[in-house]
Amino acid sequence: MPLRIAVVGLQGDVQEHISATRSALSASDIDGEAFQARSRRDLEDADAAIIPGGESTTISKLLHRSGMDGDIERMASEGRPILGTCAGCVLLASAGDEQVRRTGTELLDLMDMEVSRNAFGSQRESFETDLHIDGIGMFRGVFIRAPLITRVWGRCSPMGHLGDSVVLARQNNLLAASFHPELSGDLRLHSLFLGMIKE
Amino acid sequence: MAKEIVLEKLRHGTELLKRGFASMQKGGVVMDVTDAAQAMIAEEAGAVAVMALERVPADIRAQGGVARMADPVKILEIIDAVSIPVMAKARIGHFAEAQILEVLGVDMIDESEVLTPADPHYHIDKSKFTVPFVCGARDLGEALRRIYEGAAMIRTKGEAGTGNVIEAVRHQHAIMGAIRALMGRSEQELFQVARDIQAPNELVVEVAKLQRLPVVNFAAGGIATPADASLMMQMGVDGVFVGSGIFKSSDPERMASAIVEAVRGFDDPKVLAEVSKGLGDAMPGINIDTIPKEMQLQNRGW
């Protein structure tokens, strides 16, 4: 059976994730497809899901209104891999900072980590830099109004740092990146994620 | 924020970061707001960003006079009120206004025909800025000239402040039609097109290959209802700007949420029917043929 990877397609850079996933599938010679999931039905038989970058406040509202939040939680509990980048990273967390609380953003509460939304400031402060990722090595990090993972505990472990802050964390079948691997043209993080489906 | 991250040593303002920011807005609604309370309503409704203004386009149109960048106090008040990105408008060619907006910390600058143009010859050299720009366009040539100058996002000009979607539809047809017409053309023919539409050849070649603009393309100018938003999305735009349409309607909270929902479910008439129910009065609106050509905002810029 070909793998089916759903990119949660309510708002954000959905196409970029679909392209990166398709390239990673073909580079790793895996039979599979990536597609945009716009409703609950689209998530039913997905082997994995990606929550893209975008605005976490908007995506959280649309996830809730569409009922897709419950499906993602079920996928996570069934062990199906989920990758969240930037806004997706915020939504996978179980705790957020004052900005997350004030905006009433409903976190999916799946990973043992706390995030700070928009941790570097406005778009002027967005940046690119080289990161070291455990098991991958140097990786181009594209941070756009990015969050930071300010605290991890329990089953969640950090995999990538910027200074002494965590920018990539994994908890079993869940992977959260505060940057945008789908924009840097480097497929290794998507390949690592595809590898999690087979585990 | 961690102490040992030295922001000055990181690479800021690259083309990837500017276009990446625009990509994060896709599938979203950017709403015009004139104060903190409106900005919070927009954020609560699910807007991906707000456009901070002193007056919405409908009022600018009605009041006349020279329309300029908003007061920094107003912009900072709005930046403080929300956590979603805040955009603001600078006059066409007015790079000093753009420098001010950048230092205030706005996330994107709209070099906008809604304000009175400041330079009769040149648009802003947007490549010199760290902050990304969005610019209006009526056709492919205009869109590519703006991208060449460094715009990270294009929007249709439409006819702002009218609540009348026809001009946005006209501009989106023009852009998409011109892109489709590039398919299968030879190098020589593309070079001729580039000359005809006064656009850089390398961008024409890129668009012919991609079969879309190389940056995010939103609709703007006259979108007033959920159905208008759906119409533009079905015509292939990546998202919408709603100017006067929300806070000139009789129930802004509901209209704002309904348009967000309409962009998400843009191709599902059942969703559109549901969200369109009982929204109260949309903004009154103006017929384009009653506006003299010299009063049409879309003819500002080139």
Coordinates of C-alpha atoms in Angstrom, one line a residue:
Chain A
M1 CA 0.0 0.0 0.0
P2 CA 1.4 3.4 -0.9
L3 CA 1.9 5.8 2.1
R4 CA -0.6 8.6 2.4
I5 CA 0.8 11.8 3.9
A6 CA -1.9 14.5 4.7
V7 CA -0.8 18.1 4.8
V8 CA -3.4 19.9 6.9
G9 CA -4.6 22.4 4.4
L10 CA -6.7 25.0 6.2
Q11 CA -4.2 27.9 6.0
G12 CA -0.5 28.5 5.5
D13 CA 2.3 27.1 3.3
V14 CA 0.5 23.8 2.4
Q15 CA 1.8 23.5 -1.2
E16 CA 5.4 23.9 0.0
H17 CA 5.0 20.9 2.4
I18 CA 3.3 18.8 -0.3
S19 CA 6.2 19.5 -2.7
A20 CA 8.9 18.8 -0.1
T21 CA 7.2 15.6 1.0
R22 CA 6.8 14.4 -2.6
S23 CA 10.5 15.1 -3.3
A24 CA 11.5 13.3 -0.1
L25 CA 9.3 10.3 -1.1
S26 CA 10.9 10.1 -4.5
A27 CA 14.4 10.7 -3.1
S28 CA 14.0 7.9 -0.6
D29 CA 12.3 5.7 -3.2
I30 CA 9.2 5.3 -1.1
D31 CA 5.9 4.5 -2.8
G32 CA 3.5 7.2 -1.5
E33 CA 1.7 10.4 -2.0
A34 CA 1.3 13.8 -0.2
F35 CA -2.0 15.6 -0.4
Q36 CA -3.9 18.5 1.0
A37 CA -6.4 17.6 3.8
R38 CA -9.2 20.1 3.9
S39 CA -11.8 18.1 5.9
R40 CA -12.1 15.4 8.5
R41 CA -12.7 12.8 5.8
D42 CA -9.3 13.5 4.3
L43 CA -7.5 12.5 7.5
E44 CA -9.3 9.1 7.9
D45 CA -6.9 6.9 6.0
A46 CA -3.8 9.1 6.2
D47 CA -0.6 7.3 7.5
A48 CA 0.9 10.6 8.7
A49 CA 0.0 14.3 8.9
I50 CA 1.9 17.6 8.6
I51 CA 0.6 20.8 10.2
P52 CA 2.3 23.6 8.1
G53 CA 3.4 27.1 8.9
G54 CA 0.9 29.9 8.8
E55 CA -0.8 31.8 11.6
S56 CA -1.4 29.6 14.6
T57 CA -4.4 31.6 15.8
T58 CA -6.1 31.1 12.4
I59 CA -5.2 27.5 12.0
S60 CA -6.3 26.7 15.5
K61 CA -9.7 28.3 14.9
L62 CA -10.2 26.5 11.6
L63 CA -9.1 23.1 13.1
H64 CA -11.6 23.6 15.8
R65 CA -14.5 24.7 13.6
S66 CA -13.8 21.9 11.1
G67 CA -13.5 19.2 13.8
M68 CA -10.1 18.2 12.4
D69 CA -8.5 18.8 15.8
G70 CA -10.1 15.7 17.2
D71 CA -8.9 13.6 14.2
I72 CA -5.3 14.8 14.6
E73 CA -5.4 14.0 18.3
R74 CA -6.7 10.5 17.5
M75 CA -4.0 10.0 14.8
A76 CA -1.4 10.9 17.4
S77 CA -2.7 8.5 20.0
E78 CA -2.8 5.7 17.4
G79 CA 0.9 6.2 16.8
R80 CA 0.6 7.8 13.4
P81 CA 3.4 10.3 12.9
I82 CA 2.6 14.1 13.0
L83 CA 5.0 16.8 12.0
G84 CA 4.3 20.4 13.0
T85 CA 6.4 23.3 11.6
C86 CA 6.3 26.9 13.0
A87 CA 2.6 27.4 13.6
G88 CA 2.2 23.6 13.6
C89 CA 4.9 23.4 16.3
V90 CA 3.0 25.9 18.4
L91 CA -0.2 23.8 18.0
L92 CA 1.4 20.5 19.0
A93 CA 2.5 22.0 22.4
S94 CA 0.7 21.5 25.6
A95 CA 1.6 24.9 27.0
G96 CA 2.1 28.4 25.6
D97 CA 3.2 31.8 26.5
E98 CA 1.1 34.9 27.2
Q99 CA 0.5 35.5 23.5
V100 CA -0.9 32.0 23.0
R101 CA -3.2 32.4 26.1
R102 CA -4.4 36.0 25.2
T103 CA -5.4 35.0 21.7
G104 CA -7.3 32.0 23.0
T105 CA -5.3 29.6 20.8
E106 CA -6.5 26.1 21.5
L107 CA -3.4 24.0 21.6
L108 CA -3.7 20.3 20.6
D109 CA -1.9 19.4 23.8
L110 CA 0.1 16.5 22.3
M111 CA 3.7 17.1 23.2
D112 CA 5.3 17.7 26.6
M113 CA 6.7 21.1 25.7
E114 CA 6.0 24.8 26.2
V115 CA 6.3 27.2 23.3
S116 CA 6.7 31.0 23.1
R117 CA 4.9 32.3 20.0
N118 CA 6.6 34.8 17.8
A119 CA 9.7 34.6 20.1
F120 CA 12.0 36.9 18.1
G121 CA 9.7 39.8 17.3
S122 CA 8.3 41.0 14.1
Q123 CA 9.1 40.0 10.5
R124 CA 12.1 42.3 10.5
E125 CA 13.7 39.9 13.0
S126 CA 13.0 36.8 10.9
F127 CA 16.3 35.1 9.9
E128 CA 18.2 32.2 8.3
T129 CA 21.0 30.4 10.1
D130 CA 22.8 27.1 10.2
L131 CA 21.7 24.7 12.9
H132 CA 22.9 21.4 14.3
I133 CA 20.3 18.7 14.3
D134 CA 20.9 15.4 16.1
G135 CA 21.1 12.6 13.6
I136 CA 21.2 14.9 10.6
G137 CA 24.0 17.4 11.2
M138 CA 24.1 20.9 9.8
F139 CA 20.8 22.2 8.5
R140 CA 19.6 25.5 7.1
G141 CA 17.1 26.9 9.5
V142 CA 14.5 29.4 8.1
F143 CA 12.8 31.2 11.0
I144 CA 9.8 33.4 10.0
R145 CA 8.2 35.1 13.0
A146 CA 9.2 31.8 14.6
P147 CA 8.3 30.3 17.9
L148 CA 10.8 28.8 20.3
I149 CA 10.4 25.7 22.4
T150 CA 11.0 27.1 25.8
R151 CA 10.7 24.0 27.9
V152 CA 10.5 20.2 27.3
W153 CA 9.7 17.5 29.9
G154 CA 8.5 14.0 30.2
R155 CA 8.7 12.0 27.0
C156 CA 9.7 14.9 24.8
S157 CA 13.3 15.3 23.9
P158 CA 15.2 18.1 22.1
M159 CA 16.8 17.3 18.8
G160 CA 18.0 20.8 17.6
H161 CA 19.1 23.9 19.3
L162 CA 19.7 27.6 18.5
G163 CA 21.9 29.0 21.3
D164 CA 20.5 27.3 24.4
S165 CA 16.9 27.3 23.0
V166 CA 15.2 24.2 21.6
V167 CA 14.0 24.6 17.9
L168 CA 13.3 20.9 17.1
A169 CA 11.8 18.3 19.5
R170 CA 10.5 14.8 19.2
Q171 CA 8.2 12.8 21.3
N172 CA 7.7 9.2 20.0
N173 CA 5.6 9.7 16.8
L174 CA 5.5 13.5 17.0
L175 CA 8.0 16.0 15.6
A176 CA 7.9 19.7 16.1
A177 CA 10.2 22.3 14.3
S178 CA 10.0 26.0 15.1
F179 CA 11.6 26.7 11.7
H180 CA 10.6 25.8 8.1
P181 CA 12.3 22.7 6.6
E182 CA 9.8 22.9 3.7
L183 CA 11.4 26.2 2.5
S184 CA 15.1 25.5 2.7
G185 CA 15.2 23.0 -0.1
D186 CA 16.8 20.4 2.2
L187 CA 14.8 17.2 2.3
R188 CA 16.5 15.5 5.2
L189 CA 14.0 16.4 7.9
H190 CA 11.1 15.3 5.7
S191 CA 12.9 12.1 5.0
L192 CA 13.5 11.6 8.8
F193 CA 9.7 12.1 9.3
L194 CA 8.9 9.6 6.5
G195 CA 11.2 7.1 8.3
M196 CA 9.0 7.5 11.5
I197 CA 6.0 6.1 9.6
K198 CA 7.8 2.8 9.1
E199 CA 9.0 2.5 12.7
Chain B
M1 CA 14.7 34.6 24.3
A2 CA 18.0 32.9 24.9
K3 CA 20.8 35.2 25.7
E4 CA 23.5 33.7 23.5
I5 CA 21.5 34.2 20.2
V6 CA 23.1 37.2 18.6
L7 CA 20.4 38.5 16.2
E8 CA 22.8 40.7 14.4
K9 CA 24.8 37.7 13.3
L10 CA 21.9 36.0 11.6
R11 CA 20.8 36.7 8.0
H12 CA 17.8 38.9 7.9
G13 CA 15.7 40.2 5.0
T14 CA 16.6 37.6 2.4
E15 CA 14.3 37.0 -0.5
L16 CA 13.5 33.6 0.9
L17 CA 12.4 35.2 4.2
K18 CA 10.3 37.8 2.5
R19 CA 8.6 35.4 0.1
G20 CA 8.3 32.8 2.9
F21 CA 6.5 35.4 5.1
A22 CA 4.0 35.9 2.2
S23 CA 3.6 32.1 1.8
M24 CA 2.5 31.9 5.5
Q25 CA -0.4 34.2 4.7
K26 CA -1.8 31.8 2.1
G27 CA -5.4 30.7 2.5
G28 CA -5.9 33.7 4.8
V29 CA -7.8 36.9 5.1
V30 CA -6.0 40.2 5.7
M31 CA -8.4 42.8 7.2
D32 CA -8.2 46.6 7.2
V33 CA -8.5 48.0 10.8
T34 CA -8.3 51.5 12.1
D35 CA -7.9 50.9 15.9
A36 CA -6.9 48.3 18.5
A37 CA -10.5 47.3 19.1
Q38 CA -11.1 46.5 15.4
A39 CA -7.7 44.7 15.3
M40 CA -8.8 42.4 18.1
I41 CA -12.1 41.7 16.4
A42 CA -10.1 40.7 13.3
E43 CA -7.8 38.5 15.2
E44 CA -10.6 36.8 17.1
A45 CA -12.4 36.2 13.8
G46 CA -9.3 34.3 12.4
A47 CA -7.7 37.0 10.2
V48 CA -4.1 36.0 9.2
A49 CA -3.0 39.6 9.5
V50 CA -4.4 43.1 9.8
M51 CA -3.7 46.3 7.7
A52 CA -3.3 49.2 10.1
L53 CA -4.9 52.4 8.7
E54 CA -6.2 55.8 9.8
R55 CA -9.2 55.5 7.5
V56 CA -10.6 52.6 5.5
P57 CA -10.5 53.1 1.7
A58 CA -14.3 53.9 1.5
D59 CA -13.7 56.9 3.8
I60 CA -10.5 58.0 2.0
R61 CA -12.5 58.0 -1.2
A62 CA -15.4 59.9 0.4
Q63 CA -13.3 62.5 2.1
G64 CA -10.8 63.2 -0.7
G65 CA -7.6 65.2 -0.1
V66 CA -4.1 63.7 0.1
A67 CA -4.0 60.3 1.8
R68 CA -0.7 59.5 3.6
M69 CA 0.9 56.9 5.8
A70 CA -1.0 56.5 9.1
D71 CA 0.2 58.2 12.3
P72 CA 2.8 56.0 14.0
V73 CA 0.9 56.2 17.2
K74 CA -2.0 54.5 15.5
I75 CA 0.2 51.8 14.0
L76 CA 1.9 51.1 17.3
E77 CA -1.4 50.9 19.1
I78 CA -2.5 48.2 16.6
I79 CA 0.9 46.3 16.8
D80 CA 0.5 46.2 20.6
A81 CA -3.1 44.9 20.5
V82 CA -2.6 41.8 18.4
S83 CA -0.1 38.9 17.9
I84 CA -0.9 38.3 14.2
P85 CA 1.2 40.2 11.7
V86 CA 0.5 43.9 11.1
M87 CA 0.8 45.5 7.7
A88 CA 0.6 49.2 6.9
K89 CA 0.4 51.3 3.7
A90 CA 3.0 53.6 2.3
R91 CA 2.4 55.9 -0.7
I92 CA 3.6 54.7 -4.1
G93 CA 7.3 55.8 -4.4
H94 CA 7.5 57.2 -0.9
F95 CA 10.5 55.3 0.4
A96 CA 10.8 57.6 3.5
E97 CA 7.3 56.5 4.7
A98 CA 8.4 52.9 4.1
Q99 CA 11.6 53.5 6.1
I100 CA 9.4 54.8 9.0
L101 CA 7.1 51.8 8.8
E102 CA 10.0 49.4 8.8
V103 CA 11.5 51.0 11.9
L104 CA 8.1 50.9 13.6
G105 CA 8.2 47.1 13.2
V106 CA 5.3 46.4 10.8
D107 CA 5.6 43.0 9.3
M108 CA 4.8 43.9 5.7
I109 CA 4.4 47.2 3.8
D110 CA 1.7 47.7 1.2
E111 CA 2.9 50.2 -1.4
S112 CA -0.6 51.2 -2.1
E113 CA -2.6 53.1 -4.7
V114 CA -5.2 53.7 -2.0
L115 CA -2.9 56.5 -0.7
T116 CA -1.9 59.4 -2.9
P117 CA 1.2 58.6 -5.0
A118 CA 4.3 60.4 -4.0
D119 CA 6.6 59.8 -7.0
P120 CA 5.5 60.3 -10.6
H121 CA 8.4 58.2 -12.0
Y122 CA 9.4 55.4 -9.7
H123 CA 7.9 52.9 -7.3
I124 CA 9.9 52.1 -4.1
D125 CA 13.1 50.0 -4.6
K126 CA 11.8 47.3 -2.3
S127 CA 14.9 45.2 -2.5
K128 CA 16.7 47.7 -0.2
F129 CA 14.4 46.8 2.7
T130 CA 14.5 44.1 5.3
V131 CA 10.7 44.1 5.6
P132 CA 8.7 42.5 2.7
F133 CA 6.3 44.4 0.5
V134 CA 3.0 43.7 -1.2
C135 CA 2.0 45.7 -4.3
G136 CA -1.1 46.0 -6.4
A137 CA -1.3 45.0 -10.1
R138 CA -3.9 45.1 -12.9
D139 CA -2.1 42.9 -15.3
L140 CA 0.9 40.6 -15.7
G141 CA 3.3 43.3 -16.8
E142 CA 2.6 45.5 -13.8
A143 CA 2.9 42.5 -11.4
L144 CA 6.3 41.5 -12.8
R145 CA 7.6 45.1 -12.7
R146 CA 6.7 45.1 -9.0
I147 CA 8.3 41.7 -8.4
Y148 CA 11.4 42.9 -10.2
E149 CA 11.5 45.9 -7.8
G150 CA 11.4 43.4 -4.9
A151 CA 7.7 42.9 -4.0
A152 CA 7.3 39.6 -2.1
M153 CA 3.5 39.4 -2.7
I154 CA 1.2 40.7 -5.4
R155 CA -2.5 41.6 -5.0
T156 CA -5.0 42.6 -7.6
K157 CA -5.7 46.3 -7.4
G158 CA -9.4 46.0 -7.9
E159 CA -11.1 49.3 -7.0
A160 CA -10.7 49.9 -3.3
G161 CA -13.4 51.3 -1.2
T162 CA -16.2 50.5 -3.6
G163 CA -17.5 47.1 -2.2
N164 CA -17.7 46.2 -5.9
V165 CA -15.7 43.1 -6.9
I166 CA -15.8 43.6 -10.7
E167 CA -12.4 45.3 -11.0
A168 CA -10.6 42.7 -8.9
V169 CA -12.2 40.0 -11.1
R170 CA -11.0 41.9 -14.2
H171 CA -7.4 42.1 -12.9
Q172 CA -7.3 38.5 -11.9
H173 CA -8.6 37.4 -15.3
A174 CA -5.9 39.7 -16.9
I175 CA -3.1 38.2 -14.9
M176 CA -4.2 34.5 -15.2
G177 CA -5.0 34.9 -18.9
A178 CA -1.7 36.4 -19.7
I179 CA 0.1 33.6 -17.8
R180 CA -1.8 30.9 -19.7
A181 CA -1.0 32.6 -23.0
L182 CA 2.7 32.1 -22.3
M183 CA 2.3 28.3 -22.4
G184 CA 4.2 26.7 -25.3
R185 CA 5.8 30.0 -26.4
S186 CA 9.4 29.9 -27.8
E187 CA 12.2 31.9 -26.2
Q188 CA 12.0 34.5 -28.9
E189 CA 8.2 34.8 -28.5
L190 CA 8.6 35.2 -24.7
F191 CA 11.2 37.9 -25.3
Q192 CA 8.7 39.8 -27.5
V193 CA 6.0 39.4 -24.8
A194 CA 8.4 40.8 -22.2
R195 CA 8.9 43.8 -24.4
D196 CA 5.2 44.2 -25.1
I197 CA 4.2 44.1 -21.4
Q198 CA 7.2 46.0 -20.3
A199 CA 8.4 43.3 -17.9
P200 CA 11.9 41.8 -17.3
N201 CA 12.5 38.9 -19.7
E202 CA 13.8 36.5 -17.0
L203 CA 10.6 36.9 -15.0
V204 CA 8.5 36.3 -18.1
V205 CA 10.5 33.1 -18.7
E206 CA 10.1 32.0 -15.1
V207 CA 6.3 32.6 -15.1
A208 CA 5.9 30.7 -18.4
K209 CA 7.6 27.7 -16.8
L210 CA 5.8 27.9 -13.4
Q211 CA 2.4 28.8 -14.9
R212 CA 1.8 31.1 -12.0
L213 CA 3.4 34.2 -10.5
P214 CA 6.7 33.5 -8.7
V215 CA 5.2 35.1 -5.5
V216 CA 2.0 34.7 -3.6
N217 CA -1.0 36.4 -5.3
F218 CA -3.9 37.7 -3.3
A219 CA -7.1 39.4 -4.3
A220 CA -7.9 42.9 -3.1
G221 CA -10.1 45.9 -4.0
G222 CA -13.9 45.6 -3.6
I223 CA -14.3 42.3 -1.8
A224 CA -17.3 42.8 0.5
T225 CA -19.0 39.4 1.1
P226 CA -18.1 35.7 1.7
A227 CA -19.3 35.0 -1.8
D228 CA -16.9 37.6 -3.2
A229 CA -14.1 36.0 -1.3
S230 CA -15.1 32.6 -2.7
L231 CA -15.3 34.0 -6.2
M232 CA -11.7 35.2 -6.1
M233 CA -10.4 32.0 -4.5
Q234 CA -12.1 30.0 -7.2
M235 CA -10.3 32.2 -9.7
G236 CA -7.0 31.0 -8.3
V237 CA -5.9 33.6 -5.8
D238 CA -3.9 32.5 -2.7
G239 CA -6.0 34.6 -0.2
V240 CA -7.8 37.9 0.1
F241 CA -7.6 41.4 1.5
V242 CA -10.8 42.8 2.8
G243 CA -10.7 46.6 3.2
S244 CA -13.8 48.5 3.9
G245 CA -16.0 45.4 3.6
I246 CA -15.8 44.3 7.2
F247 CA -16.0 47.5 9.3
K248 CA -18.4 49.2 6.9
S249 CA -20.9 46.3 7.3
S250 CA -23.6 46.3 9.9
D251 CA -22.2 43.4 11.9
P252 CA -18.4 43.4 11.6
E253 CA -17.7 40.4 13.9
R254 CA -20.0 38.1 12.0
M255 CA -18.9 39.4 8.6
A256 CA -15.2 38.9 9.5
S257 CA -15.8 35.3 10.7
A258 CA -17.9 34.5 7.7
I259 CA -15.3 35.7 5.2
V260 CA -12.6 33.7 7.0
E261 CA -14.8 30.6 6.8
A262 CA -15.6 31.3 3.1
V263 CA -11.9 31.4 2.2
R264 CA -11.4 28.0 3.9
G265 CA -14.4 26.4 2.3
F266 CA -14.2 28.5 -0.9
D267 CA -15.3 25.7 -3.2
D268 CA -18.0 24.2 -1.1
P269 CA -21.3 26.0 -1.8
K270 CA -23.0 24.5 1.2
V271 CA -20.4 26.1 3.5
L272 CA -20.8 29.4 1.7
A273 CA -24.6 29.2 1.9
E274 CA -24.4 28.6 5.7
V275 CA -21.9 31.4 6.4
S276 CA -23.8 33.9 4.2
K277 CA -27.0 33.6 6.2
G278 CA -28.2 36.7 8.1
L279 CA -25.0 38.7 8.0
G280 CA -27.0 42.0 8.0
D281 CA -26.1 44.7 5.5
A282 CA -22.9 44.5 3.5
M283 CA -21.2 47.8 2.8
P284 CA -23.4 49.9 0.5
G285 CA -20.9 50.0 -2.4
I286 CA -20.5 52.0 -5.6
N287 CA -20.9 51.2 -9.2
I288 CA -17.6 51.6 -11.0
D289 CA -19.1 53.5 -14.1
T290 CA -20.2 56.2 -11.8
I291 CA -16.6 57.0 -10.8
P292 CA -14.8 59.3 -13.2
K293 CA -11.6 57.7 -14.5
E294 CA -9.4 60.2 -12.8
M295 CA -11.0 59.3 -9.5
Q296 CA -10.3 55.6 -9.9
L297 CA -7.6 54.5 -7.5
Q298 CA -6.5 51.6 -9.7
N299 CA -5.0 54.0 -12.3
R300 CA -2.4 55.2 -9.8
G301 CA 0.9 53.5 -10.4
W302 CA 2.0 51.9 -13.7

